[in-house]
């Protein structure tokens, strides 16, 4: 069990939604002779550009990696325009700064129709993936021989390679030299109104226009910040492709204008969304959109008041839901009762109820909720919920039922050291529990929860224990 004795959430952010530590502890592999040779080549642009015409196709991947990481724009453009494989993914590579320049170079490399260069190397690129995705290789070598030759190909849009189909495309285009094969550009878009965003969007628009309809712009993750005028961008997108949506600081009316058509959403994250009443049209329309999201697995609502009304949201959620974040949602005991009843049929793995100051005169609703979720719950957060010794003590028996629990976080609650010891003794039998994030005990503060009143000596003693 890992003791993290500080409510500082910095360490906690290293946890992903499935509760795995995301820190890469593996020592870096030493460079190979090939890596060193490629590094030398990319440092000399004219040598690199000549090499692209001559090198065997296997060397394109290390050359791309080196050009991308080093931000060598001209080499990148040339590599993309002659890419000898059907797909190209940024994948797990770190984005160099300024990232907009690097993405611009890659977009520049996309040609319509693909241009045959002097080396008579036939460009094969059909899917350019500008998303960072740790699970994705640079190219999907495992399925090149099978249509549609890429694991990340769009499955939903009518303009996707899958829907248009290679056979249909060939039938309609007898001259492969002049025709435009269907292509896909995969992106994640963060619309925050910055200059970088506007620049990147205008490049994408240019590319879609140049393609004369052959390029499908496929956005999988769309994040919209309050300050951004998203309407023009939405017109460019097929909303059926989007699987992650985040909206910050908007009205519920605006959210309801963004959601239609997003029927394949797997994750929805809304932060500080304003609305006036649960009985008015925006809230009802929001519920109606939610009810159509049959693939929704993660729902995160923060600063989204659901006081005594959480049941209205829970009832329309997909049976697929496995992660629920309800931070700062003004939840009450009545809401916890609704949750325990409605969620007991679901396989909820992650529940975050942090920053809800629930009146704890009765802990039975929380106990019931934990017991009803106990068989599947892997990750539970109850940070800043004004949980005292008495409340913690009364929920410990229910926590012991949660045998699948891997992560338990209840930082920033007024708990004493003896109660913390008691908790740790009681949860030790939970064999899957790997991480417990607990609060600094009360006696370390002169005045609870004022950082300035922390007694460093007492804290050091707690840490050593
Ligand atoms: Zn691929
Ligand atoms: Zn798509």
Coordinates of C-alpha atoms and ligand atoms in Angstrom, one line a residue:
X1 CA 0.0 0.0 0.0
X2 CA 1.4 3.4 -0.9
X3 CA 1.2 6.1 1.7
X4 CA 0.7 9.5 0.3
X5 CA 0.4 11.7 3.4
X6 CA -0.2 14.9 1.7
X7 CA -3.4 16.3 0.2
X8 CA -1.4 17.9 -2.6
X9 CA -3.1 16.4 -5.7
X10 CA 0.0 16.6 -7.8
X11 CA 0.9 13.0 -7.2
X12 CA -2.7 11.9 -7.7
X13 CA -2.8 13.4 -11.2
X14 CA -0.4 10.7 -12.2
X15 CA -3.3 8.2 -11.9
X16 CA -5.3 7.4 -14.9
X17 CA -9.0 6.6 -14.9
X18 CA -8.4 2.9 -14.4
X19 CA -6.2 3.6 -11.4
X20 CA -2.9 2.7 -12.9
X21 CA 0.2 4.8 -12.1
X22 CA 1.1 6.6 -15.3
X23 CA 4.7 7.4 -14.4
X24 CA 7.1 5.6 -16.8
X25 CA 9.7 4.1 -14.5
X26 CA 11.5 2.2 -17.2
X27 CA 15.1 3.5 -17.8
X28 CA 15.6 4.9 -21.2
X29 CA 16.9 2.5 -23.8
X30 CA 20.4 3.5 -25.1
X31 CA 20.5 4.8 -28.6
X32 CA 21.2 2.2 -31.3
X33 CA 23.7 2.7 -34.1
X34 CA 20.7 3.2 -36.5
X35 CA 19.3 6.0 -34.1
X36 CA 22.7 7.7 -34.1
X37 CA 23.0 7.5 -37.9
X38 CA 19.4 8.9 -38.4
X39 CA 20.1 11.7 -35.9
X40 CA 23.1 12.7 -38.0
X41 CA 21.1 12.6 -41.2
X42 CA 18.3 14.9 -40.0
X43 CA 20.8 17.5 -38.9
X44 CA 21.8 18.0 -42.5
X45 CA 18.6 18.9 -44.4
X46 CA 19.9 18.4 -48.0
X47 CA 21.4 15.0 -47.1
X48 CA 18.1 14.0 -45.5
X49 CA 16.0 15.1 -48.4
X50 CA 18.2 13.2 -50.8
X51 CA 18.1 10.1 -48.5
X52 CA 14.3 10.1 -48.6
X53 CA 14.4 9.3 -52.3
X54 CA 16.8 6.4 -51.8
X55 CA 16.4 4.7 -48.4
X56 CA 14.5 1.5 -48.0
X57 CA 10.9 2.0 -46.7
X58 CA 11.8 0.4 -43.3
X59 CA 13.9 3.4 -42.5
X60 CA 11.0 5.9 -43.0
X61 CA 9.8 5.3 -39.4
X62 CA 13.0 6.1 -37.6
X63 CA 13.5 9.0 -40.0
X64 CA 10.0 10.3 -39.3
X65 CA 10.6 10.0 -35.5
X66 CA 13.8 11.9 -35.6
X67 CA 12.5 14.7 -37.9
X68 CA 9.3 15.0 -35.8
X69 CA 11.1 15.1 -32.4
X70 CA 13.7 17.5 -33.7
X71 CA 11.1 19.8 -35.4
X72 CA 12.8 19.5 -38.8
X73 CA 9.8 20.9 -40.9
X74 CA 11.1 20.5 -44.4
X75 CA 12.2 16.9 -43.8
X76 CA 8.9 16.1 -42.1
X77 CA 6.9 17.5 -45.1
X78 CA 9.0 15.4 -47.5
X79 CA 8.6 12.3 -45.4
X80 CA 4.8 12.7 -45.2
X81 CA 4.5 13.3 -48.9
X82 CA 6.4 10.1 -49.8
X83 CA 5.2 8.0 -46.9
X84 CA 5.3 4.4 -48.1
X85 CA 2.6 3.0 -45.8
X86 CA -1.2 3.5 -45.7
X87 CA -1.2 5.2 -42.3
X88 CA 0.9 7.5 -40.3
X89 CA 0.3 8.2 -36.6
X90 CA 2.1 10.7 -34.3
X91 CA 1.3 8.1 -31.6
X92 CA 3.4 8.2 -28.5
X93 CA 5.9 10.8 -29.7
X94 CA 6.2 13.9 -27.6
X95 CA 5.0 17.1 -29.3
X96 CA 7.9 19.5 -29.9
X97 CA 7.5 23.2 -29.5
X98 CA 6.2 25.1 -31.3
X99 CA 3.9 22.2 -32.1
X100 CA 1.8 24.2 -34.6
X101 CA 4.8 24.4 -36.9
X102 CA 5.4 20.7 -36.8
X103 CA 1.7 19.9 -37.5
X104 CA 1.7 22.5 -40.3
X105 CA 4.6 20.7 -41.9
X106 CA 2.9 17.4 -41.7
X107 CA -0.3 18.9 -43.2
X108 CA 1.7 20.4 -46.0
X109 CA 3.0 16.9 -46.8
X110 CA -0.6 15.7 -47.5
X111 CA -1.1 15.9 -51.3
X112 CA -4.3 15.7 -53.4
X113 CA -3.9 13.6 -55.4
X114 CA -0.7 12.1 -54.0
X115 CA 2.2 13.4 -56.0
X116 CA 4.7 10.9 -57.6
X117 CA 8.1 12.2 -56.9
X118 CA 11.4 11.9 -58.9
X119 CA 12.4 8.7 -57.1
X120 CA 9.2 7.1 -58.5
X121 CA 8.4 6.1 -54.9
X122 CA 4.6 5.7 -54.9
X123 CA 3.1 7.5 -51.9
X124 CA 0.6 5.3 -50.1
X125 CA -0.6 7.5 -47.3
X126 CA -4.4 7.4 -46.7
X127 CA -4.7 8.1 -43.0
X128 CA -2.8 10.9 -41.4
X129 CA -3.3 10.9 -37.6
X130 CA -2.2 14.1 -35.8
X131 CA -3.3 12.9 -32.4
X132 CA -1.0 12.0 -29.5
X133 CA -2.0 8.5 -28.6
X134 CA 0.3 6.4 -26.4
X135 CA -1.3 3.2 -27.5
X136 CA -0.7 3.8 -31.2
X137 CA 2.3 2.7 -33.3
X138 CA 3.7 5.0 -36.1
X139 CA 2.0 2.8 -38.6
X140 CA -0.3 -0.3 -38.3
X141 CA 1.9 -2.8 -39.9
X142 CA -0.2 -5.7 -38.6
X143 CA -3.1 -5.2 -40.9
X144 CA -1.7 -3.5 -44.1
X145 CA -2.9 -6.4 -46.2
X146 CA -6.5 -6.1 -45.0
X147 CA -8.9 -3.3 -45.9
X148 CA -9.2 -0.8 -44.3
X149 CA -5.5 -1.3 -43.3
X150 CA -5.4 0.8 -40.1
X151 CA -6.7 0.1 -36.6
X152 CA -7.6 3.8 -36.2
X153 CA -9.7 4.2 -39.3
X154 CA -13.0 6.1 -38.9
X155 CA -15.9 3.8 -38.3
X156 CA -18.8 6.2 -38.4
X157 CA -18.7 9.0 -40.9
X158 CA -20.4 8.6 -44.4
X159 CA -17.2 10.1 -45.8
X160 CA -14.9 7.6 -44.1
X161 CA -12.7 5.2 -46.1
X162 CA -14.7 2.3 -44.7
X163 CA -18.1 3.8 -45.8
X164 CA -16.9 4.9 -49.3
X165 CA -15.0 1.7 -49.7
X166 CA -12.0 1.0 -51.9
X167 CA -14.0 -1.0 -54.4
X168 CA -16.6 1.8 -54.9
X169 CA -13.9 4.4 -55.3
X170 CA -12.1 2.3 -58.0
X171 CA -15.4 1.8 -59.9
X172 CA -16.1 5.5 -60.0
X173 CA -12.5 6.4 -60.8
X174 CA -11.1 4.5 -63.8
X175 CA -8.0 6.7 -64.0
X176 CA -5.9 6.2 -60.8
X177 CA -3.4 8.9 -61.9
X178 CA -5.9 11.7 -61.7
X179 CA -8.5 10.5 -59.3
X180 CA -8.6 11.3 -55.6
X181 CA -8.7 8.3 -53.2
X182 CA -10.6 8.8 -50.0
X183 CA -8.3 9.9 -47.2
X184 CA -8.7 10.7 -43.5
X185 CA -7.1 13.3 -41.3
X186 CA -7.5 12.4 -37.6
X187 CA -7.2 15.2 -35.1
X188 CA -8.0 16.1 -31.5
X189 CA -9.2 19.7 -31.3
X190 CA -8.8 22.0 -28.3
X191 CA -10.7 25.1 -29.1
X192 CA -9.5 27.7 -26.6
X193 CA -9.3 30.9 -28.7
X194 CA -5.5 31.1 -28.7
X195 CA -3.5 32.1 -31.7
X196 CA -2.1 28.6 -32.1
X197 CA -5.6 27.1 -32.2
X198 CA -6.8 29.6 -34.8
X199 CA -3.7 29.0 -36.9
X200 CA -4.0 25.2 -36.8
X201 CA -7.8 25.4 -37.6
X202 CA -7.2 27.6 -40.6
X203 CA -4.6 25.2 -41.9
X204 CA -7.0 22.3 -41.5
X205 CA -9.7 24.2 -43.3
X206 CA -7.4 24.9 -46.2
X207 CA -6.5 21.3 -46.5
X208 CA -10.1 20.1 -46.5
X209 CA -10.9 22.6 -49.2
X210 CA -7.9 21.6 -51.4
X211 CA -9.0 18.0 -51.2
X212 CA -12.3 18.7 -53.1
X213 CA -14.1 16.4 -50.8
X214 CA -11.7 13.5 -50.8
X215 CA -10.3 14.2 -47.3
X216 CA -12.5 13.3 -44.3
X217 CA -11.7 15.5 -41.3
X218 CA -12.2 13.1 -38.4
X219 CA -12.2 14.7 -34.9
X220 CA -12.2 12.2 -32.0
X221 CA -11.7 14.5 -29.0
X222 CA -13.3 17.9 -29.0
X223 CA -12.6 20.3 -26.1
X224 CA -14.3 23.7 -26.1
X225 CA -13.3 26.5 -23.8
X226 CA -15.8 29.3 -22.9
X227 CA -14.0 32.0 -24.9
X228 CA -14.1 30.2 -28.2
X229 CA -16.6 30.7 -31.0
X230 CA -17.0 27.0 -31.9
X231 CA -19.9 27.2 -34.4
X232 CA -17.8 27.6 -37.5
X233 CA -15.6 24.7 -36.5
X234 CA -18.5 22.4 -35.7
X235 CA -19.7 22.9 -39.3
X236 CA -16.4 21.3 -40.5
X237 CA -16.9 18.2 -38.4
X238 CA -19.0 15.1 -38.6
X239 CA -20.2 14.9 -34.9
X240 CA -20.7 11.1 -35.2
X241 CA -16.9 10.7 -35.2
X242 CA -16.4 12.4 -31.8
X243 CA -15.9 10.1 -28.9
X244 CA -14.7 12.6 -26.2
X245 CA -16.3 15.9 -25.6
X246 CA -15.4 18.5 -23.0
X247 CA -17.0 21.9 -22.5
X248 CA -15.8 24.5 -20.0
X249 CA -17.8 27.4 -18.7
X250 CA -20.8 27.7 -21.1
X251 CA -24.5 27.7 -20.7
X252 CA -26.5 24.5 -20.9
X253 CA -28.2 26.0 -24.0
X254 CA -24.9 26.1 -25.7
X255 CA -24.0 22.5 -24.6
X256 CA -27.3 21.4 -26.1
X257 CA -26.4 23.0 -29.4
X258 CA -23.0 21.2 -29.4
X259 CA -24.3 17.7 -28.4
X260 CA -26.7 16.7 -31.3
X261 CA -25.3 14.0 -33.5
X262 CA -22.7 12.9 -31.0
X263 CA -24.2 9.5 -30.7
X264 CA -20.9 7.7 -30.3
X265 CA -19.6 9.7 -27.4
X266 CA -17.8 7.5 -24.8
X267 CA -16.7 10.4 -22.5
X268 CA -18.5 13.6 -21.6
X269 CA -16.8 16.2 -19.4
X270 CA -18.8 19.4 -18.5
X271 CA -17.3 22.0 -16.2
X272 CA -19.1 25.1 -14.8
X273 CA -22.2 24.8 -16.9
X274 CA -24.9 27.3 -16.1
X275 CA -28.7 26.7 -16.2
X276 CA -31.6 28.2 -14.3
X277 CA -34.0 25.4 -13.6
X278 CA -34.5 21.6 -13.8
X279 CA -38.0 22.2 -15.2
X280 CA -36.9 24.4 -18.2
X281 CA -36.2 23.3 -21.7
X282 CA -32.4 23.3 -21.6
X283 CA -32.2 20.8 -18.8
X284 CA -34.8 18.6 -20.5
X285 CA -33.1 18.8 -23.8
X286 CA -29.8 17.9 -22.2
X287 CA -31.3 14.8 -20.7
X288 CA -32.8 13.9 -24.0
X289 CA -29.3 14.1 -25.7
X290 CA -27.7 12.1 -22.8
X291 CA -30.3 9.4 -23.3
X292 CA -29.2 8.9 -26.9
X293 CA -25.6 8.3 -26.0
X294 CA -25.6 4.6 -25.8
X295 CA -21.8 4.2 -25.7
X296 CA -21.2 6.7 -22.9
X297 CA -18.7 5.2 -20.4
X298 CA -17.5 8.3 -18.6
X299 CA -19.5 11.2 -17.3
X300 CA -17.8 14.0 -15.5
X301 CA -19.9 17.0 -14.2
X302 CA -18.1 19.6 -12.1
X303 CA -19.8 22.8 -10.7
X304 CA -23.0 21.4 -12.2
X305 CA -25.7 21.8 -9.5
X306 CA -27.7 18.6 -9.2
X307 CA -29.1 19.2 -5.7
X308 CA -31.9 16.6 -5.1
X309 CA -32.1 16.0 -8.9
X310 CA -29.2 13.6 -9.7
X311 CA -31.7 10.8 -10.3
X312 CA -32.9 12.6 -13.5
X313 CA -29.4 12.4 -15.0
X314 CA -28.6 8.9 -13.8
X315 CA -31.8 7.4 -15.2
X316 CA -31.0 8.3 -18.7
X317 CA -27.4 7.2 -18.7
X318 CA -26.1 4.3 -20.8
X319 CA -25.8 0.9 -19.1
X320 CA -22.2 1.0 -20.4
X321 CA -21.3 3.8 -17.9
X322 CA -18.4 2.8 -15.7
X323 CA -17.0 6.1 -14.5
X324 CA -18.9 8.9 -12.8
X325 CA -17.4 12.1 -11.5
X326 CA -19.7 14.5 -9.7
X327 CA -17.4 17.2 -8.2
X328 CA -18.9 20.3 -6.7
X329 CA -22.5 19.1 -7.6
X330 CA -24.3 20.1 -4.4
X331 CA -25.3 16.5 -3.7
X332 CA -27.5 15.7 -0.8
X333 CA -28.3 12.5 1.1
X334 CA -31.4 12.2 -1.1
X335 CA -29.1 12.1 -4.1
X336 CA -27.0 9.4 -2.5
X337 CA -30.1 7.3 -2.0
X338 CA -31.1 7.7 -5.7
X339 CA -27.5 6.8 -6.7
X340 CA -27.5 3.7 -4.6
X341 CA -30.8 2.5 -6.2
X342 CA -30.1 3.4 -9.8
X343 CA -26.4 2.6 -10.0
X344 CA -26.7 -0.9 -8.4
X345 CA -27.6 -2.3 -11.8
X346 CA -24.5 -0.8 -13.4
X347 CA -20.9 -2.0 -13.4
X348 CA -19.5 1.3 -12.0
X349 CA -15.8 1.1 -11.6
X350 CA -14.9 4.7 -10.8
X351 CA -16.9 7.1 -8.5
X352 CA -15.8 10.6 -7.5
X353 CA -18.0 12.5 -5.1
X354 CA -15.3 15.0 -4.0
X355 CA -16.2 18.6 -2.9
X356 CA -19.8 17.8 -2.0
X357 CA -20.6 19.0 1.5
X358 CA -23.3 16.5 2.2
X359 CA -25.1 16.9 5.5
X360 CA -23.8 13.8 7.3
X361 CA -26.3 13.5 10.1
X362 CA -27.1 10.1 8.5
X363 CA -24.4 8.1 6.8
X364 CA -26.7 5.3 5.8
X365 CA -27.2 6.5 2.2
X366 CA -23.4 6.6 1.6
X367 CA -23.0 3.1 3.2
X368 CA -25.8 1.7 1.1
X369 CA -24.3 3.3 -2.0
X370 CA -20.9 1.7 -1.3
X371 CA -22.4 -1.7 -0.6
X372 CA -24.5 -1.6 -3.8
X373 CA -21.4 -0.8 -5.8
X374 CA -19.0 -2.9 -3.9
X375 CA -18.5 -5.8 -6.3
X376 CA -17.1 -3.7 -9.2
X377 CA -15.9 -0.4 -7.6
X378 CA -12.2 0.0 -8.2
X379 CA -11.6 3.7 -7.7
X380 CA -13.3 5.9 -5.0
X381 CA -12.7 9.5 -4.3
X382 CA -14.3 11.4 -1.4
X383 CA -11.9 14.4 -1.1
X384 CA -13.0 17.6 0.7
X385 CA -16.4 16.1 1.8
X386 CA -16.1 17.3 5.4
X387 CA -15.8 13.7 6.5
X388 CA -15.0 13.5 10.2
X389 CA -13.8 10.6 12.4
X390 CA -17.3 9.5 13.3
X391 CA -18.4 9.5 9.6
X392 CA -15.3 7.6 8.5
X393 CA -15.7 5.1 11.3
X394 CA -19.3 4.4 10.3
X395 CA -18.5 3.8 6.6
X396 CA -15.5 1.5 7.2
X397 CA -17.6 -1.7 7.4
X398 CA -19.1 -0.8 3.9
X399 CA -15.6 0.0 2.5
X400 CA -14.6 -3.5 3.6
X401 CA -17.2 -4.9 1.2
X402 CA -15.4 -3.2 -1.8
X403 CA -13.1 -6.0 -2.5
X404 CA -12.3 -4.8 -6.0
X405 CA -11.0 -1.4 -4.8
X406 CA -7.6 -0.3 -6.1
X407 CA -7.6 3.4 -5.3
X408 CA -9.2 5.1 -2.3
X409 CA -8.7 8.9 -1.9
X410 CA -10.2 11.0 0.8
X411 CA -7.7 13.9 1.1
X412 CA -8.7 17.2 2.7
X413 CA -11.0 15.8 5.3
X414 CA -10.8 16.6 9.1
X415 CA -9.6 13.2 10.4
X416 CA -7.4 12.4 13.4
X417 CA -4.4 10.2 13.5
X418 CA -6.0 7.4 15.6
X419 CA -8.8 7.2 13.1
X420 CA -6.4 7.0 10.2
X421 CA -4.6 4.1 11.9
X422 CA -7.9 2.4 12.5
X423 CA -8.9 2.8 8.9
X424 CA -5.6 1.4 7.6
X425 CA -5.9 -1.6 9.9
X426 CA -9.4 -2.2 8.6
X427 CA -8.7 -1.9 4.9
X428 CA -5.5 -4.0 4.9
X429 CA -7.6 -7.2 4.0
X430 CA -8.6 -5.5 0.7
X431 CA -6.1 -7.4 -1.4
X432 CA -6.5 -5.3 -4.6
X433 CA -6.1 -1.9 -2.9
X434 CA -2.8 -0.3 -4.1
X435 CA -3.2 3.4 -3.4
X436 CA -4.6 5.2 -0.4
X437 CA -4.5 9.0 -0.5
X438 CA -5.4 10.2 2.9
X439 CA -5.6 13.7 4.6
X440 CA -2.9 15.3 6.8
X441 CA -4.3 14.4 10.2
X442 CA -5.9 17.2 12.3
X443 CA -3.2 17.5 14.9
X444 CA -0.7 18.8 12.3
X445 CA -2.7 22.0 11.9
X446 CA -3.1 24.8 14.4
X447 CA -6.2 25.7 12.4
X448 CA -7.6 22.9 10.3
X449 CA -6.9 23.1 6.6
X450 CA -5.0 26.5 6.6
X451 CA -1.8 25.5 4.9
X452 CA 0.0 28.3 6.8
X453 CA -0.9 26.8 10.1
X454 CA 0.7 23.4 9.3
X455 CA 3.3 22.2 11.9
X456 CA 6.1 20.8 9.8
X457 CA 7.6 18.9 12.7
X458 CA 4.3 17.1 13.5
X459 CA 3.9 16.4 9.8
X460 CA 7.4 14.9 9.5
X461 CA 6.5 12.6 12.4
X462 CA 3.3 11.5 10.7
X463 CA 5.2 10.9 7.4
X464 CA 7.9 8.8 9.2
X465 CA 5.1 6.7 10.8
Ligands
LIG1 ZN1 -2.9 3.0 -38.6
LIG2 ZN1 -14.6 10.2 -38.9

